[in-house]
CSV table of C-alpha atoms and ligand atoms in Angstrom, one decimal:
chain,number,residue,atom,x,y,z
Y,451,MET,CA,-3.5,-47.2,-46.5
Y,452,MET,CA,-7.5,-47.0,-45.8
Y,453,PHE,CA,-6.5,-48.2,-42.3
Y,454,ARG,CA,-3.9,-45.3,-41.8
Y,455,GLN,CA,-6.5,-42.7,-43.2
Y,456,ASN,CA,-9.0,-43.9,-40.6
Y,457,SER,CA,-6.9,-43.9,-38.0
Y,458,ILE,CA,-5.6,-40.3,-39.0
Y,459,LEU,CA,-9.4,-39.3,-39.0
Y,460,LEU,CA,-10.0,-41.1,-35.7
Y,461,ILE,CA,-6.8,-39.4,-34.1
Y,462,SER,CA,-8.0,-35.9,-35.7
Y,463,LEU,CA,-11.6,-36.1,-34.1
Y,464,ILE,CA,-10.3,-37.3,-30.7
Y,465,CYS,CA,-7.8,-34.1,-30.6
Y,466,ILE,CA,-10.7,-31.7,-31.8
Y,467,GLY,CA,-12.9,-33.4,-29.1
Y,468,MET,CA,-10.1,-32.9,-26.4
Y,469,ILE,CA,-9.6,-29.4,-27.5
Y,470,LEU,CA,-13.5,-28.6,-27.3
Y,471,ALA,CA,-13.6,-30.6,-24.1
Y,472,CYS,CA,-10.7,-28.5,-22.7
Y,473,THR,CA,-11.5,-24.9,-24.0
Y,474,PRO,CA,-14.7,-24.3,-21.9
Y,475,ASN,CA,-12.8,-25.6,-18.7
Y,476,LYS,CA,-9.8,-23.5,-19.4
Y,477,GLU,CA,-12.2,-20.3,-19.9
Y,478,LYS,CA,-14.2,-21.5,-16.8
Y,479,GLY,CA,-10.9,-21.6,-14.9
Y,480,GLU,CA,-9.7,-18.3,-16.1
Y,481,LYS,CA,-13.1,-16.8,-15.4
Y,482,LEU,CA,-12.7,-18.1,-11.7
Y,483,LYS,CA,-9.4,-16.2,-11.3
Y,484,TYR,CA,-9.9,-13.6,-8.4
Y,485,GLN,CA,-13.5,-14.7,-7.7
Y,486,GLU,CA,-12.7,-16.2,-4.3
Y,487,GLN,CA,-14.7,-14.9,-1.4
Y,488,TYR,CA,-13.2,-11.7,0.0
Y,489,ARG,CA,-11.1,-11.3,-3.0
Y,490,PRO,CA,-10.5,-7.6,-3.8
Y,491,GLN,CA,-11.8,-6.6,-7.1
Y,492,PHE,CA,-10.3,-3.1,-7.7
Y,493,HIS,CA,-7.4,-3.6,-5.1
Y,494,PHE,CA,-4.1,-4.8,-5.9
Y,495,SER,CA,-3.6,-8.3,-4.6
Y,496,PRO,CA,-0.9,-11.1,-5.4
Y,497,GLU,CA,-2.2,-14.0,-7.5
Y,498,ALA,CA,-1.6,-16.3,-4.8
Y,499,ASN,CA,0.1,-16.5,-1.5
Y,500,TRP,CA,1.4,-14.1,1.0
Y,501,MET,CA,2.1,-10.5,0.6
Y,502,ASN,CA,2.9,-7.5,3.0
Y,503,ASP,CA,4.8,-4.2,2.3
Y,504,PRO,CA,4.7,-2.2,-1.0
Y,505,ASN,CA,8.4,-2.0,-2.1
Y,506,GLY,CA,10.6,-0.4,-4.6
Y,507,MET,CA,7.8,1.8,-6.0
Y,508,VAL,CA,9.2,3.6,-9.0
Y,509,TYR,CA,7.7,5.1,-12.5
Y,510,TRP,CA,9.8,4.6,-15.6
Y,511,ASP,CA,9.0,4.8,-19.1
Y,512,GLY,CA,5.3,4.8,-18.9
Y,513,GLU,CA,5.1,2.1,-16.3
Y,514,TYR,CA,4.4,2.3,-12.5
Y,515,HIS,CA,6.4,-0.2,-10.9
Y,516,LEU,CA,4.9,-2.1,-7.7
Y,517,PHE,CA,7.4,-4.6,-5.8
Y,518,TYR,CA,6.2,-6.2,-2.7
Y,519,GLN,CA,7.1,-8.2,0.2
Y,520,TYR,CA,6.2,-11.6,-1.1
Y,521,TYR,CA,6.5,-15.4,0.2
Y,522,PRO,CA,5.9,-17.5,-2.9
Y,523,ASP,CA,5.3,-20.9,-1.1
Y,524,GLY,CA,2.6,-20.3,1.4
Y,525,ASN,CA,0.2,-17.8,2.4
Y,526,VAL,CA,1.8,-16.7,6.0
Y,527,TRP,CA,5.0,-14.9,6.2
Y,528,GLY,CA,8.2,-16.6,5.2
Y,529,PRO,CA,11.4,-16.0,3.4
Y,530,MET,CA,10.9,-12.9,1.7
Y,531,HIS,CA,11.2,-12.2,-2.2
Y,532,TRP,CA,10.3,-9.1,-4.0
Y,533,GLY,CA,7.2,-9.8,-6.0
Y,534,HIS,CA,6.6,-7.3,-9.1
Y,535,ALA,CA,3.7,-5.8,-11.1
Y,536,ILE,CA,3.3,-3.0,-13.3
Y,537,SER,CA,0.6,-0.6,-14.4
Y,538,GLU,CA,0.2,2.1,-16.9
Y,539,ASP,CA,-2.5,3.9,-14.9
Y,540,LEU,CA,-2.2,2.8,-11.2
Y,541,VAL,CA,-5.6,0.9,-11.8
Y,542,TYR,CA,-5.0,-2.0,-14.0
Y,543,TRP,CA,-2.2,-4.1,-12.8
Y,544,GLU,CA,0.0,-6.9,-14.8
Y,545,HIS,CA,1.7,-9.5,-12.7
Y,546,LEU,CA,5.5,-10.0,-13.6
Y,547,PRO,CA,7.7,-12.8,-12.3
Y,548,ILE,CA,9.6,-12.4,-9.1
Y,549,ALA,CA,12.1,-9.9,-9.2
Y,550,LEU,CA,14.4,-10.5,-6.3
Y,551,TYR,CA,15.0,-13.9,-4.6
Y,552,PRO,CA,16.8,-14.4,-1.3
Y,553,ASP,CA,20.6,-15.0,-1.6
Y,554,SER,CA,23.7,-15.9,0.2
Y,555,LEU,CA,23.2,-12.7,2.2
Y,556,GLY,CA,19.6,-13.0,3.5
Y,557,TYR,CA,16.0,-12.8,2.6
Y,558,ILE,CA,15.0,-9.6,0.6
Y,559,PHE,CA,13.3,-7.2,3.1
Y,560,SER,CA,11.6,-3.8,2.3
Y,561,GLY,CA,13.4,-1.1,0.6
Y,562,SER,CA,12.9,1.3,-2.3
Y,563,ALA,CA,13.9,1.9,-6.1
Y,564,VAL,CA,15.1,4.9,-8.2
Y,565,VAL,CA,16.0,5.5,-11.6
Y,566,ASP,CA,19.7,6.7,-11.7
Y,567,HIS,CA,19.1,9.2,-14.6
Y,568,ALA,CA,22.6,10.7,-14.4
Y,569,ASN,CA,24.3,7.2,-13.9
Y,570,THR,CA,26.0,8.4,-10.4
Y,571,SER,CA,26.5,4.6,-9.7
Y,572,GLY,CA,28.0,3.6,-13.1
Y,573,LEU,CA,25.6,0.6,-13.0
Y,574,GLY,CA,24.2,2.0,-16.5
Y,575,LYS,CA,25.2,0.9,-19.8
Y,576,ASP,CA,25.2,2.2,-23.2
Y,577,GLY,CA,23.5,5.4,-22.3
Y,578,LYS,CA,20.8,3.7,-20.5
Y,579,PRO,CA,20.3,4.7,-16.8
Y,580,PRO,CA,20.0,1.7,-14.3
Y,581,MET,CA,16.9,1.3,-12.3
Y,582,VAL,CA,18.4,0.5,-8.9
Y,583,ALA,CA,16.7,-1.2,-5.9
Y,584,ILE,CA,17.9,-0.7,-2.7
Y,585,TYR,CA,16.8,-3.1,0.2
Y,586,THR,CA,17.5,-4.9,3.4
Y,587,TYR,CA,19.1,-8.2,3.6
Y,588,HIS,CA,17.9,-10.1,6.7
Y,589,ASP,CA,20.3,-13.0,7.2
Y,590,PRO,CA,18.3,-15.7,9.1
Y,591,ILE,CA,21.4,-17.5,10.0
Y,592,GLY,CA,23.1,-14.7,11.8
Y,593,GLU,CA,19.5,-14.0,13.3
Y,594,ALA,CA,19.3,-17.7,14.7
Y,595,ALA,CA,23.1,-17.5,16.1
Y,596,GLY,CA,21.8,-14.6,18.5
Y,597,ARG,CA,23.9,-12.0,16.4
Y,598,ASP,CA,22.7,-8.4,16.4
Y,599,ASP,CA,24.2,-7.5,12.7
Y,600,PHE,CA,22.1,-9.7,10.6
Y,601,GLN,CA,20.4,-6.7,8.8
Y,602,THR,CA,22.5,-4.8,6.0
Y,603,GLN,CA,21.6,-2.8,3.0
Y,604,GLY,CA,22.1,-4.2,-0.5
Y,605,ILE,CA,21.4,-3.1,-4.0
Y,606,ALA,CA,20.3,-4.8,-7.4
Y,607,TYR,CA,20.0,-3.0,-10.7
Y,608,SER,CA,18.0,-3.7,-13.9
Y,609,LEU,CA,18.9,-2.2,-17.4
Y,610,ASP,CA,15.5,-3.6,-18.9
Y,611,ASN,CA,13.0,-1.7,-17.3
Y,612,GLY,CA,12.9,-3.9,-14.1
Y,613,ARG,CA,12.4,-7.3,-16.1
Y,614,THR,CA,15.4,-8.8,-15.0
Y,615,TRP,CA,17.7,-7.9,-12.0
Y,616,GLU,CA,21.4,-8.1,-11.3
Y,617,VAL,CA,22.5,-8.3,-7.6
Y,618,TYR,CA,25.6,-5.9,-7.3
Y,619,GLN,CA,28.8,-7.7,-6.7
Y,620,ASP,CA,29.9,-5.8,-3.7
Y,621,ASN,CA,27.0,-6.1,-1.3
Y,622,PRO,CA,26.2,-5.0,1.5
Y,623,VAL,CA,26.5,-1.4,0.4
Y,624,LEU,CA,25.8,-0.4,4.1
Y,625,ALA,CA,27.2,-2.8,6.7
Y,626,ASN,CA,25.3,-3.2,10.0
Y,627,PRO,CA,26.9,-1.4,13.1
Y,628,GLY,CA,25.5,-4.0,15.5
Y,629,ILE,CA,21.8,-3.1,15.9
Y,630,LYS,CA,19.0,-5.6,15.3
Y,631,ASP,CA,16.5,-3.4,13.8
Y,632,PHE,CA,18.5,-1.7,10.8
Y,633,ARG,CA,16.3,-1.8,7.7
Y,634,ASP,CA,13.8,-0.4,5.1
Y,635,PRO,CA,15.9,2.0,3.1
Y,636,LYS,CA,14.0,4.9,1.3
Y,637,VAL,CA,16.2,6.6,-1.2
Y,638,ILE,CA,15.7,9.8,-3.0
Y,639,TRP,CA,17.7,12.4,-5.0
Y,640,ASP,CA,17.7,15.6,-3.2
Y,641,GLU,CA,18.1,18.5,-6.0
Y,642,GLN,CA,18.8,21.2,-3.4
Y,643,THR,CA,22.0,19.4,-2.4
Y,644,GLN,CA,22.6,17.3,-5.2
Y,645,GLN,CA,22.9,13.9,-3.5
Y,646,TRP,CA,21.0,10.6,-2.7
Y,647,ILE,CA,19.4,10.6,0.8
Y,648,MET,CA,18.6,7.4,2.5
Y,649,SER,CA,16.1,7.3,5.4
Y,650,LEU,CA,16.6,4.2,7.4
Y,651,ALA,CA,14.7,2.6,10.3
Y,652,VAL,CA,17.1,2.0,13.0
Y,653,LEU,CA,15.3,0.6,16.4
Y,654,ASP,CA,13.0,3.6,17.1
Y,655,LYS,CA,14.6,6.3,15.2
Y,656,ILE,CA,15.1,7.3,11.6
Y,657,ARG,CA,18.8,7.6,10.5
Y,658,PHE,CA,19.8,9.5,7.4
Y,659,TYR,CA,22.8,8.9,5.1
Y,660,THR,CA,24.0,10.6,2.3
Y,661,SER,CA,25.6,9.1,-1.1
Y,662,PRO,CA,27.2,10.8,-4.3
Y,663,ASN,CA,26.4,7.4,-6.0
Y,664,LEU,CA,24.3,4.9,-4.2
Y,665,LEU,CA,27.2,3.0,-3.7
Y,666,ASN,CA,29.0,4.7,-0.6
Y,667,TRP,CA,27.0,6.1,2.2
Y,668,THR,CA,27.9,8.4,5.2
Y,669,PHE,CA,25.8,9.0,8.2
Y,670,ALA,CA,24.1,12.4,8.3
Y,671,SER,CA,22.0,12.4,11.3
Y,672,ASP,CA,19.4,10.6,13.5
Y,673,PHE,CA,15.8,11.6,13.9
Y,674,GLN,CA,14.1,10.7,17.4
Y,675,PRO,CA,11.9,13.5,19.1
Y,676,SER,CA,10.9,12.9,22.5
Y,677,TRP,CA,7.1,13.6,21.7
Y,678,ALA,CA,6.7,10.9,18.7
Y,679,ALA,CA,4.9,7.7,19.1
Y,680,TYR,CA,7.2,4.8,20.5
Y,681,GLY,CA,4.6,2.1,20.9
Y,682,GLY,CA,6.7,-0.2,18.7
Y,683,VAL,CA,9.7,-0.7,16.7
Y,684,TRP,CA,10.0,2.1,13.6
Y,685,GLU,CA,9.7,0.6,10.1
Y,686,CYS,CA,9.5,1.8,6.6
Y,687,PRO,CA,10.4,5.4,6.5
Y,688,ASP,CA,9.7,7.8,3.8
Y,689,LEU,CA,11.1,11.4,3.2
Y,690,PHE,CA,10.1,13.9,0.6
Y,691,PRO,CA,9.0,17.6,0.1
Y,692,LEU,CA,5.4,18.9,-0.4
Y,693,LYS,CA,4.4,22.5,-0.9
Y,694,THR,CA,1.6,24.1,1.2
Y,695,GLU,CA,-1.2,25.6,-0.4
Y,696,SER,CA,0.6,29.0,-0.2
Y,697,GLY,CA,3.6,27.4,-1.9
Y,698,GLU,CA,5.8,27.2,0.9
Y,699,GLU,CA,8.0,24.0,0.7
Y,700,LYS,CA,7.7,21.7,3.7
Y,701,TRP,CA,9.4,18.2,4.2
Y,702,VAL,CA,7.0,15.1,5.1
Y,703,LEU,CA,8.5,12.1,7.0
Y,704,LEU,CA,6.5,9.0,7.1
Y,705,VAL,CA,7.2,6.4,9.8
Y,706,SER,CA,5.3,3.1,10.1
Y,707,ILE,CA,5.2,1.7,13.8
Y,708,ASN,CA,4.4,-1.9,15.1
Y,709,PRO,CA,3.0,-1.9,17.5
Y,710,GLY,CA,1.5,1.5,18.9
Y,711,GLY,CA,-0.9,2.5,16.1
Y,712,PRO,CA,-3.9,4.6,17.1
Y,713,GLN,CA,-6.3,1.4,16.6
Y,714,GLY,CA,-3.9,-1.1,18.2
Y,715,GLY,CA,-1.4,-3.0,16.1
Y,716,SER,CA,0.5,-1.2,13.2
Y,717,ALA,CA,-0.1,2.0,11.8
Y,718,THR,CA,2.0,5.1,10.1
Y,719,GLN,CA,2.7,8.3,11.8
Y,720,TYR,CA,4.0,11.1,9.8
Y,721,PHE,CA,6.0,14.5,10.6
Y,722,ILE,CA,5.9,17.8,8.9
Y,723,GLY,CA,9.2,19.8,9.0
Y,724,ASP,CA,12.3,21.2,7.3
Y,725,PHE,CA,15.3,19.1,5.8
Y,726,ASP,CA,18.5,20.9,4.9
Y,727,GLY,CA,20.3,17.6,3.1
Y,728,LYS,CA,21.4,16.1,6.5
Y,729,THR,CA,18.9,16.9,9.3
Y,730,PHE,CA,15.1,16.9,9.6
Y,731,ASN,CA,13.7,19.3,11.6
Y,732,PRO,CA,10.0,19.1,12.8
Y,733,THR,CA,8.2,22.4,12.7
Y,734,GLN,CA,5.3,20.9,14.9
Y,735,GLU,CA,5.1,18.6,17.7
Y,736,ASP,CA,2.0,16.3,17.6
Y,737,VAL,CA,1.5,12.8,16.8
Y,738,GLU,CA,-0.2,12.5,13.6
Y,739,TRP,CA,-1.2,9.4,11.3
Y,740,ILE,CA,-1.7,9.2,7.7
Y,741,ASP,CA,-4.7,7.0,8.0
Y,742,TRP,CA,-6.7,6.5,11.5
Y,743,GLY,CA,-8.1,3.1,10.5
Y,744,ALA,CA,-6.7,-0.3,11.5
Y,745,ASP,CA,-5.4,-1.3,8.1
Y,746,ASN,CA,-3.0,0.8,6.4
Y,747,TYR,CA,0.7,-0.1,7.1
Y,748,ALA,CA,4.1,0.4,5.9
Y,749,GLY,CA,3.0,2.8,3.1
Y,750,VAL,CA,5.4,4.7,1.0
Y,751,THR,CA,5.3,6.8,-2.1
Y,752,TRP,CA,6.7,6.4,-5.8
Y,753,SER,CA,10.1,7.5,-7.0
Y,754,ASN,CA,10.6,9.3,-10.3
Y,755,ILE,CA,7.1,10.8,-10.9
Y,756,PRO,CA,7.7,13.3,-13.8
Y,757,GLU,CA,7.5,16.6,-13.0
Y,758,GLU,CA,4.8,17.4,-15.4
Y,759,ASP,CA,2.6,15.0,-13.2
Y,760,GLY,CA,4.0,16.4,-10.0
Y,761,ARG,CA,2.1,14.3,-7.6
Y,762,ARG,CA,3.3,12.6,-4.7
Y,763,LEU,CA,1.6,9.0,-5.0
Y,764,PHE,CA,1.3,6.7,-2.0
Y,765,ILE,CA,0.3,3.2,-1.6
Y,766,GLY,CA,-0.2,1.1,1.7
Y,767,TRP,CA,-0.4,-2.5,2.8
Y,768,MET,CA,-4.0,-2.9,3.7
Y,769,SER,CA,-3.5,-5.0,7.0
Y,770,ASN,CA,-2.2,-4.9,10.3
Y,771,TRP,CA,0.4,-7.2,11.8
Y,772,ASP,CA,-1.9,-7.8,14.8
Y,773,TYR,CA,-3.8,-10.4,12.7
Y,774,ALA,CA,-2.4,-10.2,9.0
Y,775,GLN,CA,-1.3,-14.0,9.0
Y,776,VAL,CA,-5.1,-15.3,10.2
Y,777,VAL,CA,-7.4,-13.2,8.4
Y,778,PRO,CA,-9.8,-15.8,6.8
Y,779,THR,CA,-8.7,-15.5,2.9
Y,780,THR,CA,-8.0,-18.7,1.2
Y,781,THR,CA,-5.3,-18.8,-1.7
Y,782,TRP,CA,-3.9,-15.3,-1.0
Y,783,ARG,CA,-3.2,-13.1,2.0
Y,784,SER,CA,-3.3,-9.3,1.8
Y,785,ALA,CA,-4.1,-6.5,-0.6
Y,786,MET,CA,-2.8,-2.9,-1.0
Y,787,THR,CA,-4.8,0.2,-0.2
Y,788,LEU,CA,-6.0,2.2,-3.2
Y,789,PRO,CA,-3.3,4.4,-4.7
Y,790,ARG,CA,-3.6,7.9,-3.1
Y,791,ALA,CA,-2.3,11.4,-4.1
Y,792,LEU,CA,-0.7,13.1,-0.9
Y,793,SER,CA,-1.0,17.0,-0.4
Y,794,LEU,CA,-0.6,19.3,2.4
Y,795,TYR,CA,-3.6,21.3,4.0
Y,796,THR,CA,-3.4,24.0,6.9
Y,797,VAL,CA,-5.8,24.5,9.7
Y,798,LYS,CA,-5.3,27.3,12.1
Y,799,GLY,CA,-1.7,27.6,10.9
Y,800,LYS,CA,-0.8,23.9,11.6
Y,801,VAL,CA,0.1,21.6,8.4
Y,802,TYR,CA,-1.5,18.3,7.9
Y,803,LEU,CA,-1.2,15.5,5.2
Y,804,LYS,CA,-4.2,14.8,3.1
Y,805,SER,CA,-4.7,11.4,1.1
Y,806,LYS,CA,-6.9,11.2,-1.9
Y,807,PRO,CA,-7.5,8.3,-4.1
Y,808,VAL,CA,-6.1,8.9,-7.6
Y,809,GLU,CA,-8.4,10.4,-10.4
Y,810,GLU,CA,-7.5,7.5,-12.5
Y,811,LEU,CA,-9.9,5.2,-10.3
Y,812,LYS,CA,-12.9,6.9,-12.1
Y,813,ALA,CA,-12.3,4.8,-14.9
Y,814,LEU,CA,-13.7,1.9,-13.0
Y,815,ARG,CA,-17.0,3.7,-12.5
Y,816,GLY,CA,-20.0,1.5,-13.9
Y,817,LYS,CA,-23.6,2.1,-12.9
Y,818,GLU,CA,-24.1,5.4,-11.2
Y,819,PHE,CA,-27.2,6.5,-9.3
Y,820,PRO,CA,-28.4,9.4,-6.9
Y,821,ILE,CA,-28.8,8.7,-3.1
Y,822,LEU,CA,-32.6,9.7,-2.7
Y,823,ASN,CA,-33.9,7.9,0.5
Y,824,SER,CA,-32.5,7.2,3.8
Y,825,THR,CA,-32.3,3.6,2.8
Y,826,THR,CA,-30.7,2.6,-0.5
Y,827,GLU,CA,-30.2,-0.9,-2.1
Y,828,ILE,CA,-26.6,-0.9,-3.5
Y,829,GLY,CA,-26.8,-3.7,-5.9
Y,830,SER,CA,-22.8,-4.5,-6.0
Y,831,LYS,CA,-20.0,-5.8,-3.7
Y,832,SER,CA,-17.7,-3.1,-5.2
Y,833,PHE,CA,-18.8,0.4,-5.0
Y,834,GLU,CA,-17.8,4.1,-4.2
Y,835,VAL,CA,-20.3,6.4,-2.1
Y,836,HIS,CA,-19.9,10.2,-1.8
Y,837,ILE,CA,-22.5,11.8,0.5
Y,838,PRO,CA,-22.5,15.6,1.2
Y,839,LEU,CA,-22.3,16.6,4.8
Y,840,SER,CA,-23.1,20.2,6.4
Y,841,ASP,CA,-23.0,20.7,10.0
Y,842,GLU,CA,-24.4,17.5,11.4
Y,843,LYS,CA,-23.8,17.3,15.1
Y,844,GLU,CA,-24.1,13.5,15.1
Y,845,PHE,CA,-25.0,11.0,12.0
Y,846,GLU,CA,-24.5,7.3,11.4
Y,847,ILE,CA,-24.1,5.4,8.0
Y,848,THR,CA,-24.7,1.7,8.3
Y,849,PHE,CA,-24.0,-0.9,5.7
Y,850,SER,CA,-25.8,-4.4,6.0
Y,851,ASN,CA,-26.6,-7.5,4.7
Y,852,ASP,CA,-29.6,-10.1,5.2
Y,853,SER,CA,-27.1,-12.1,7.4
Y,854,GLN,CA,-27.2,-9.7,10.0
Y,855,ASN,CA,-23.7,-8.2,9.2
Y,856,GLU,CA,-23.3,-4.7,9.6
Y,857,ILE,CA,-20.8,-1.8,9.6
Y,858,ASN,CA,-21.4,1.5,11.4
Y,859,ILE,CA,-19.7,4.7,10.6
Y,860,TYR,CA,-20.8,7.5,12.9
Y,861,LYS,CA,-19.9,10.9,14.4
Y,862,VAL,CA,-20.5,11.5,17.8
Y,863,ARG,CA,-18.9,14.1,20.4
Y,864,GLY,CA,-16.4,15.4,17.7
Y,865,HIS,CA,-15.4,12.0,16.8
Y,866,LEU,CA,-15.6,9.8,13.8
Y,867,VAL,CA,-16.2,6.2,14.9
Y,868,PHE,CA,-15.9,3.0,12.6
Y,869,ASN,CA,-17.5,-0.1,14.3
Y,870,ARG,CA,-17.0,-3.4,12.6
Y,871,SER,CA,-17.7,-5.5,15.7
Y,872,LYS,CA,-20.8,-7.1,13.9
Y,873,SER,CA,-19.3,-6.8,10.3
Y,874,GLY,CA,-19.1,-10.5,9.8
Y,875,ASN,CA,-16.1,-13.0,10.7
Y,876,THR,CA,-14.3,-11.4,13.4
Y,877,SER,CA,-13.6,-14.7,15.2
Y,878,PHE,CA,-9.9,-15.1,13.8
Y,879,MET,CA,-8.7,-12.4,16.3
Y,880,GLU,CA,-10.3,-11.1,19.2
Y,881,SER,CA,-9.1,-7.6,18.9
Y,882,PHE,CA,-10.3,-7.3,15.4
Y,883,GLY,CA,-13.9,-6.2,16.5
Y,884,ARG,CA,-12.5,-3.5,18.5
Y,885,VAL,CA,-14.2,0.0,17.7
Y,886,ASN,CA,-12.0,2.3,15.8
Y,887,ALA,CA,-12.3,6.2,16.6
Y,888,VAL,CA,-10.6,9.4,15.7
Y,889,LYS,CA,-11.1,12.9,17.0
Y,890,LEU,CA,-12.2,15.0,14.1
Y,891,PRO,CA,-9.7,18.0,13.4
Y,892,ASP,CA,-11.2,21.2,13.7
Y,893,ILE,CA,-12.5,21.4,10.0
Y,894,GLN,CA,-15.9,21.6,8.3
Y,895,LEU,CA,-17.1,18.4,7.4
Y,896,ASP,CA,-18.2,18.9,3.7
Y,897,MET,CA,-18.1,15.3,2.2
Y,898,ILE,CA,-17.7,11.5,3.1
Y,899,SER,CA,-16.5,9.1,0.4
Y,900,ILE,CA,-16.5,5.5,0.8
Y,901,TYR,CA,-14.7,2.9,-1.3
Y,902,PHE,CA,-16.0,-0.7,-0.4
Y,903,ASP,CA,-14.4,-3.7,-2.2
Y,904,GLN,CA,-15.7,-7.0,-1.1
Y,905,SER,CA,-13.5,-7.3,2.2
Y,906,SER,CA,-12.3,-3.6,2.8
Y,907,ILE,CA,-13.7,-0.2,3.1
Y,908,GLU,CA,-11.6,3.1,2.8
Y,909,ILE,CA,-13.3,6.2,4.2
Y,910,PHE,CA,-12.2,9.9,3.1
Y,911,ILE,CA,-13.4,13.0,4.8
Y,912,ASN,CA,-13.2,16.1,2.6
Y,913,ASP,CA,-11.2,14.3,-0.2
Y,914,GLY,CA,-8.9,12.9,2.3
Y,915,GLN,CA,-8.1,15.5,4.9
Y,916,LEU,CA,-8.8,12.3,7.1
Y,917,ALA,CA,-8.4,8.7,6.2
Y,918,MET,CA,-9.9,5.4,7.7
Y,919,THR,CA,-8.8,2.2,6.2
Y,920,ASN,CA,-10.3,-1.0,7.5
Y,921,LEU,CA,-10.8,-4.7,6.5
Y,922,VAL,CA,-14.0,-6.4,7.0
Y,923,PHE,CA,-15.2,-10.1,6.3
Y,924,PRO,CA,-18.9,-10.2,5.6
Y,925,LYS,CA,-20.7,-13.3,5.2
Y,926,ARG,CA,-22.5,-11.8,2.2
Y,927,ALA,CA,-21.9,-8.3,0.4
Y,928,TYR,CA,-23.6,-5.3,2.3
Y,929,THR,CA,-26.3,-4.7,0.1
Y,930,HIS,CA,-28.3,-1.9,2.2
Y,931,MET,CA,-27.0,1.3,3.1
Y,932,ASP,CA,-29.1,3.5,5.9
Y,933,LEU,CA,-28.5,7.1,6.9
Y,934,VAL,CA,-29.4,8.6,10.0
Y,935,GLY,CA,-28.9,12.5,10.7
Y,936,ILE,CA,-27.6,13.0,7.3
Y,937,ASN,CA,-29.8,14.4,4.3
Y,938,PRO,CA,-30.2,11.8,1.8
Y,939,ALA,CA,-28.1,13.1,-1.2
Y,940,GLY,CA,-24.9,12.4,-3.1
Y,941,LYS,CA,-24.2,9.4,-5.4
Y,942,ILE,CA,-23.2,5.6,-5.5
Y,943,TYR,CA,-21.0,4.2,-8.4
Y,944,HIS,CA,-20.7,0.5,-9.1
Y,945,LEU,CA,-17.1,-0.2,-9.6
Y,946,ASN,CA,-15.8,-2.7,-12.2
Y,947,SER,CA,-13.2,-5.3,-11.6
Y,948,ILE,CA,-9.8,-4.7,-12.7
Y,949,TRP,CA,-9.1,-8.5,-13.0
Y,950,ASN,CA,-11.9,-9.6,-15.1
K,1143,LIG,C1,7.2,-4.1,7.9
K,1143,LIG,C2,8.2,-5.1,8.0
K,1143,LIG,C3,9.6,-4.3,7.7
K,1143,LIG,C4,10.4,-5.5,7.0
K,1143,LIG,C5,9.4,-6.3,6.3
K,1143,LIG,C6,9.5,-7.8,6.3
K,1143,LIG,O1,6.0,-4.6,7.6
K,1143,LIG,O2,8.4,-5.8,9.2
K,1143,LIG,O3,10.3,-3.8,8.6
K,1143,LIG,O4,11.4,-5.1,6.1
K,1143,LIG,O5,8.1,-6.1,7.0
K,1143,LIG,O6,8.8,-8.5,5.5
């Protein structure tokens, strides 16, 4: 008996000891999450492994859903799944299990999601509208066999707020007519014509389809103006209405293109025009880019944002196919851009697209201090800087560290230039060190805002009239900021991590 009591005591002590020994390690392990070198602290990135395009963004029942191209078994591109995360505020994200897995029709490529409020698809149940994902099936077997019809469009639906998904039994809903690049469906409900509209990237054009029910699609028109950018294949379209400052409705068409971007590799062009439920007619003929940096690709906007909010919310993949698979990150590859609200602004009768980081990000602001001198010690790896501009002909802002890494942002001869040639590790791809430049539009420059997060820098002129997003891989954080040709003024905010 005594022996039994002693051994129970001993076993209990061993267990308590083990728990005590394990707890700090576990906590330590948890704290280490999202602490790798270069790991973004206030941008979305997957817990581990490879991510590319944002997919299926939809708002429903208080949650912003973000699905994304995901390869769970490695940190380079592979058989695509849809990863999934949700947020109540576009700032803090919760990872959810993978939503869509490859099946007998192929890998799950990019696409969109909508809430079918009127249950036009009949996939809803007991008065609950379905959340419907519309995506491209990429059949690797058909591709390997040299066929040209290996990309088709399929759908899946969820009746529990995106937590579990049922693949539609009669997929594909849109078969391939024999065109190799036939992908990335973005679907919207068009109030005016009371039908669903699908924008699809087809080689180097955008093809529009219409549907009453998300299940049967009818060809409407092709968009392929002679003057657009055609340096590469067209991908990931998005079509949506926005109002100008004077209240006139315009339609915006986003088209990602790879290669052929203004800084080399991938980038997203946009078109402003009118749309009558069938045809998109551009009302201006210039190539414009949603972001003039090298690292904002495949971005599209959220569906079903409530009318009382009224914003058109965008997020992009913060990388470039030129080097996305070799950037020097370790356990994961790629992050998304900051979420941005899109709006229109007019200069000399011409309408442009503006993208501004969402207001919700202000919740991350920590220590705040004014810029008083031409040299400032920043003191954080994640920060936000706002510097007022007046009519400087030329200026230069340099961020640097004690390891001789620096990035230079400067205005010269009417251009905004971003130089990352000495930013840190650039050796993984020769073209990465290339200097980025954009001709400034004919606007008064009032403010430059910069968001820096470990390995990315997003620059916005005048609240996003011009945006430039770029990756950088410094040996250590840039701790100094030097201003030349600008009056030292404005503010710096340290930004808190969303992961810890
Ligand atoms: C864009 C893209 C899409 C495709 C997906 C595959 O980056 O090439 O066209 O659906 O990535 O992962």
